[in-house]
Amino acid sequence: MATGSDILKVTDLTHEVALGSGTLRILHNVNLSIGAGESVAIVGRSGSGKTTLLGLLAGLDTPTHGRIELDGQPISQMSEDERASLRARRVGFVFQSFQLLPALTALENVMLPLELAGQTDASDQATELLRRVGLGERLQHTPRQLSGGEQQRVAIARAFAAHPKILFADEPTGNLDNNTGQAVSDLLMALNREQGTTLVMVTHDEHLAARCGRQLHIEAGEVSENGVVPAQGVAV
Amino acid sequence: MAATQLARSNRDWRQRDVRVLVAALIVAVATVATIALYASHLERTLVTSASAFLAGDRQLERENGQPVPQAWRDEAERQGLATARMVEFSTMVFGGGNFQLVSVKAVSDSYPLRGQVEFQADTDAPRQMLSHGPGPGDVWLNPRLLRLLGLEIGGTVEVGNRDLKVTGLLIREPDAGFSMSALAPRIMMHADDVPATGVIQPGSRVEYVNLFAGADDALERFHAWLEPKLGPSDEWKSIQDGQALSDSLTKARRFLLLGGSLAVLLASVAVAVASRQYAMGQRDTVALLKTLGVPGRRISRLYRVRLLVWGMTGTLLGILLALPVFWGLASLTAGMLDRKMDYSVDVLSLWPALVTALVALFAFAYPPIQRLRRVPAMRVLRSQPGEAGRGVWMDVVIAVIAVFGLLWLYAGELWMVLALLGGLAALLGILALAGWLLVLGLRRVVGSGNAWRLALVGLYRHRRASLSQIAVFAMTLMLAATLILVRSSLLDDWQAQLPADAPNHFLINIGPEAVDEVRDFLGKHDLSTDELYPMVRGRLTEINGKPVREAVSKDREVRALNRELNLTWMQDLPSDNQIVKGNWFQPGQTEGLSIESELAQRLGVTLGDRLTFTIGSQTITEPVTSIRTVQWDSMKPNFYMVFPPGGALDGLPATWITSFYLGSSRKGILNDFTRRFPTISVLEIDHIIDRIREIVQQVTQAIEAILAMILAAAIVVMAAVVSATLQDRQREGALLRTLGGRQRLLVNSTMLEFALLGLFAGILGVLAGEVAVWALQYRMFEGAFHWHWRVVLLLPLVSAAVLAVFGRWQLNPVLRVSPMLLLRRLE
Ligand SMILES: Nc1ncnc2c1ncn2[C@@H]1O[C@H](COP(=O)(O)OP(=O)(O)O)[C@@H](O)[C@H]1O
Ligand SMILES: [Mg+2]
């Protein structure tokens, strides 16, 4: 599956964190690649390292060992600021706990990435997106005045605002009830399709995982395709 | 009960908001307590040091040549007062084969009751501070007199029929008052030797003075007893009456009060901000308690108890903190003045701190916490729109009333309270307008990758927080600016009043024939002299044809009426005088007179009133053509009444007076002078000036210390305010980084945003400060108001810089770790 149009390519990724007593190995020798436009679900038990992996793929942190290429750029070797500007241009996020800024209105939350990218019509674009996610009437509400599902929809609008090439979602429905979760994941998949975005999503939800083109299983820090641990050193 | 467990004080303690609240209270109480303690300490030292000017707490001066009755002193002693006697007169003495006119001061054993006599056993012996005068049979001479008489220590001076042995040199007496009768060089002897001299005959010009010292209430009681017995030539003097010094002291006392009041205000602001923050943070807990079924009444009680607990903790810690700070300050001034350190704490002076704590708690902290019981239980599920702003106006009104009531109670100066209130009102007015403009103007700014725009967008986004932060910063800065401005104008004032070359010698009794020669002499010795003023002594006898005693209402005590006034004429208005009404004499004008404004007020005299003076056997009558202020503390000859040259005083017998500066190393010139002009009196006031300088220096030190303390408190308040939004801002920073904001952009935009906040607050604060200073200056410190460009320009820049650094500092945790870790922490 390693093609020329891989948007994400991970080689021999190992991640450890220092604990008081020693080091904890969270990810061990991960190899994978994801093609442009693919949708990939990462599944695994709680504490298995999904969030850690996602963060590394998105360049929010640097791995202890190994190499990560995002859109052809070796992010594992880039400086924090270089990664930041790559994120600003190419990457969108949706978090399990929404991560909206409580002091800002829905509109302002969605405007954030647009402003960072230096767009002058941030307000119009954000309004349009909020309308698209069904919150056209709630522009001036702050997160505390919105329900969980509504908050996550704001977060999704924010994630797509800067037209990212790749979107990372960490259990986007994890804090929502079934119906709401369903609606939110519908929205996520729909926008993903519309914008031709690559989607990398951590989820517990088997239905949601099944709607992705591919599933990666993670267990005790090791990643396998559909539950099969790939042979050492072979890119999948 | 499990529900109350949620709201237990010790759990609370782990919350930042509570710690900020208690810290604010500690700072509040500590600042107010320190200033109050220090002010009372200073007052004590100043009064003691000022009382030394009288050699006692009060003086009874009697000019009619009759001794003060022994019965009066007995009564004073019955009231628990210490007493001492003094007799002052001028006479010729004989010693070393020479005659010399001297001014004698004869003192009893207990002299001085306050202050000390500076003494030298011989010309080259070390100087000593003594708490007594010469014993019977002894005499101490002014060193210059020793040389004039050609005597040695151990020699004999004949005072009338009595031979006295010279046992030392009188360097300085504590009560070296500035009075025109002290003309000749001084000798000091024992009061019991006076009768034997036979110098004092009925009709001699002699002044009997009694000194009293003791507790204030005893002095008051004694004065009440004494008052009906006093005659027209008796004068009861307290230190407040000594013009030059009392002006400085009054201003200093007011400054301390102002400093204390500002501390109270700052403290209140700090507590208000902190408790509001705390109440906001408690809303979720309250909502949860309500869902658990705790009734509102109980919740209120819960929070009241806790408020009380923190209140007591904060107050106690504040006072504990104040003590060492106070001792440090006190030892600083003590060290500077070579005085023994006075560690005693005036417990009564702690009340402003306690009342401040109470008021701060109940007017500022309580209302938002009280309102907590109204938080709807529904909040657990969803916050309700508009919840935050409710009832805030009521809080502000209560708080303003409470604080200004407190200030009034504390300072007792309505004007000061009004000035500060005016400044604050101006500030809030401008702020409301500016806030509206800010919202209007910034709405159009669209963010982009540019730090400037992001900063502006940030300001707009956080407009509610921004405006309240600006309000608090501006208030804090206004208070700081007020104090800085008042301080510098006060110090400038004093500096101007007592420059290094302030005149410290007076020449009195210069006959008309000697005027030119004296001018030559001073010129030759390079002694910068002000001017030679003619002086005619006369008594004000009539106002508009009515005898003064009738014209001026009885209850007004006008001392100037009891004695002869010094009248003068001059062409040019002295540079430190100011015409407040009417016009100064035109060239060639010979009519009219100019009167000093305070005396005019006390006499009830205005422009056009005709004043009649009796000079010897003649009387003159002139209309008032101008009223002028006089710088009494300028150490130059000052006059109540001035006539034009060639005016009513023309042809009347006059003597001239002048003042000049003479450094202590050149004192020898005075001997040449006295030899050449034996009839002219030299009045040496260099010791008085040194004394005033010393006091001013002490007060200055105090003022600087208080300023430093207030500024420190201001910074604490600002830090508390900034840290109130710390968490929000850190979350925002983390998210901005995740979304791809570069660190530099984040740093720049945050620093810019804070700098703008600081700049804006600084401008507002300094303008409001100027308003307050203008009012204060006008009423309380009697200085002329002028813009303080340096402060006006500097303060906003400094506040911008300080806040930018605050902003940068609070970003630190956001910048140091990876965005991943930040997000995990914020979950
Ligand atoms: N910075 C860190 N310090 C210590 N432990 C960490 C850190 N980051 C992750 N972990 C631990 O690593 C494991 C994997 O975490 P995570 O990636 O969040 O799991 P998942 O998202 O699959 O539930 C967990 O046991 C977590 O506690
Ligand atoms: Mg996770």
PDB file of C-alpha atoms and ligand atoms in Angstrom, chain A residues 17 19 24 26 45-52, chain B residues 821 824, ligand 1:
ATOM      1  CA  VAL A  17       8.261   8.872  28.463  1.00  0.00           C
ATOM      2  CA  LEU A  19       8.615   8.500  34.751  1.00  0.00           C
ATOM      3  CA  LEU A  24       7.617   3.913  30.138  1.00  0.00           C
ATOM      4  CA  ILE A  26       4.203   3.683  25.134  1.00  0.00           C
ATOM      5  CA  ARG A  45      -8.100  -0.590  24.473  1.00  0.00           C
ATOM      6  CA  SER A  46      -7.932   2.426  26.716  1.00  0.00           C
ATOM      7  CA  GLY A  47      -4.361   3.153  27.653  1.00  0.00           C
ATOM      8  CA  SER A  48      -2.929   1.300  24.686  1.00  0.00           C
ATOM      9  CA  GLY A  49      -1.254   4.426  23.257  1.00  0.00           C
ATOM     10  CA  LYS A  50      -3.772   5.654  20.682  1.00  0.00           C
ATOM     11  CA  THR A  51      -3.751   9.286  21.738  1.00  0.00           C
ATOM     12  CA  THR A  52       0.014   9.239  21.968  1.00  0.00           C
TER      13      THR A  52
ATOM     14  CA  LEU B 821       1.435  17.418  27.072  1.00  0.00           C
ATOM     15  CA  ARG B 824      -3.321  16.228  28.328  1.00  0.00           C
TER      16      ARG B 824
HETATM   17  N1  LIG C   1       3.431  12.208  29.297  1.00  0.00           N
HETATM   18  C1  LIG C   1       3.102  11.053  29.846  1.00  0.00           C
HETATM   19  N2  LIG C   1       3.592  10.735  31.060  1.00  0.00           N
HETATM   20  C2  LIG C   1       3.307   9.561  31.629  1.00  0.00           C
HETATM   21  N3  LIG C   1       2.503   8.651  31.100  1.00  0.00           N
HETATM   22  C3  LIG C   1       1.974   8.893  29.896  1.00  0.00           C
HETATM   23  C4  LIG C   1       2.231  10.110  29.217  1.00  0.00           C
HETATM   24  N4  LIG C   1       1.572  10.091  28.051  1.00  0.00           N
HETATM   25  C5  LIG C   1       0.914   8.911  28.024  1.00  0.00           C
HETATM   26  N5  LIG C   1       1.143   8.191  29.120  1.00  0.00           N
HETATM   27  C6  LIG C   1       0.633   6.853  29.441  1.00  0.00           C
HETATM   28  O1  LIG C   1       0.773   6.090  28.294  1.00  0.00           O
HETATM   29  C7  LIG C   1      -0.323   5.236  28.120  1.00  0.00           C
HETATM   30  C8  LIG C   1      -0.999   5.503  26.811  1.00  0.00           C
HETATM   31  O2  LIG C   1      -1.700   6.686  26.876  1.00  0.00           O
HETATM   32  P1  LIG C   1      -2.705   7.171  25.737  1.00  0.00           P
HETATM   33  O3  LIG C   1      -1.930   7.316  24.497  1.00  0.00           O
HETATM   34  O4  LIG C   1      -3.402   8.370  26.251  1.00  0.00           O
HETATM   35  O5  LIG C   1      -3.711   5.956  25.657  1.00  0.00           O
HETATM   36  P2  LIG C   1      -5.113   5.874  24.925  1.00  0.00           P
HETATM   37  O6  LIG C   1      -5.317   7.139  24.200  1.00  0.00           O
HETATM   38  O7  LIG C   1      -4.960   4.689  24.047  1.00  0.00           O
HETATM   39  O8  LIG C   1      -6.100   5.613  25.993  1.00  0.00           O
HETATM   40  C9  LIG C   1      -1.231   5.491  29.284  1.00  0.00           C
HETATM   41  O9  LIG C   1      -1.009   4.485  30.259  1.00  0.00           O
HETATM   42  C10 LIG C   1      -0.828   6.839  29.765  1.00  0.00           C
HETATM   43  O10 LIG C   1      -1.060   6.936  31.157  1.00  0.00           O
END
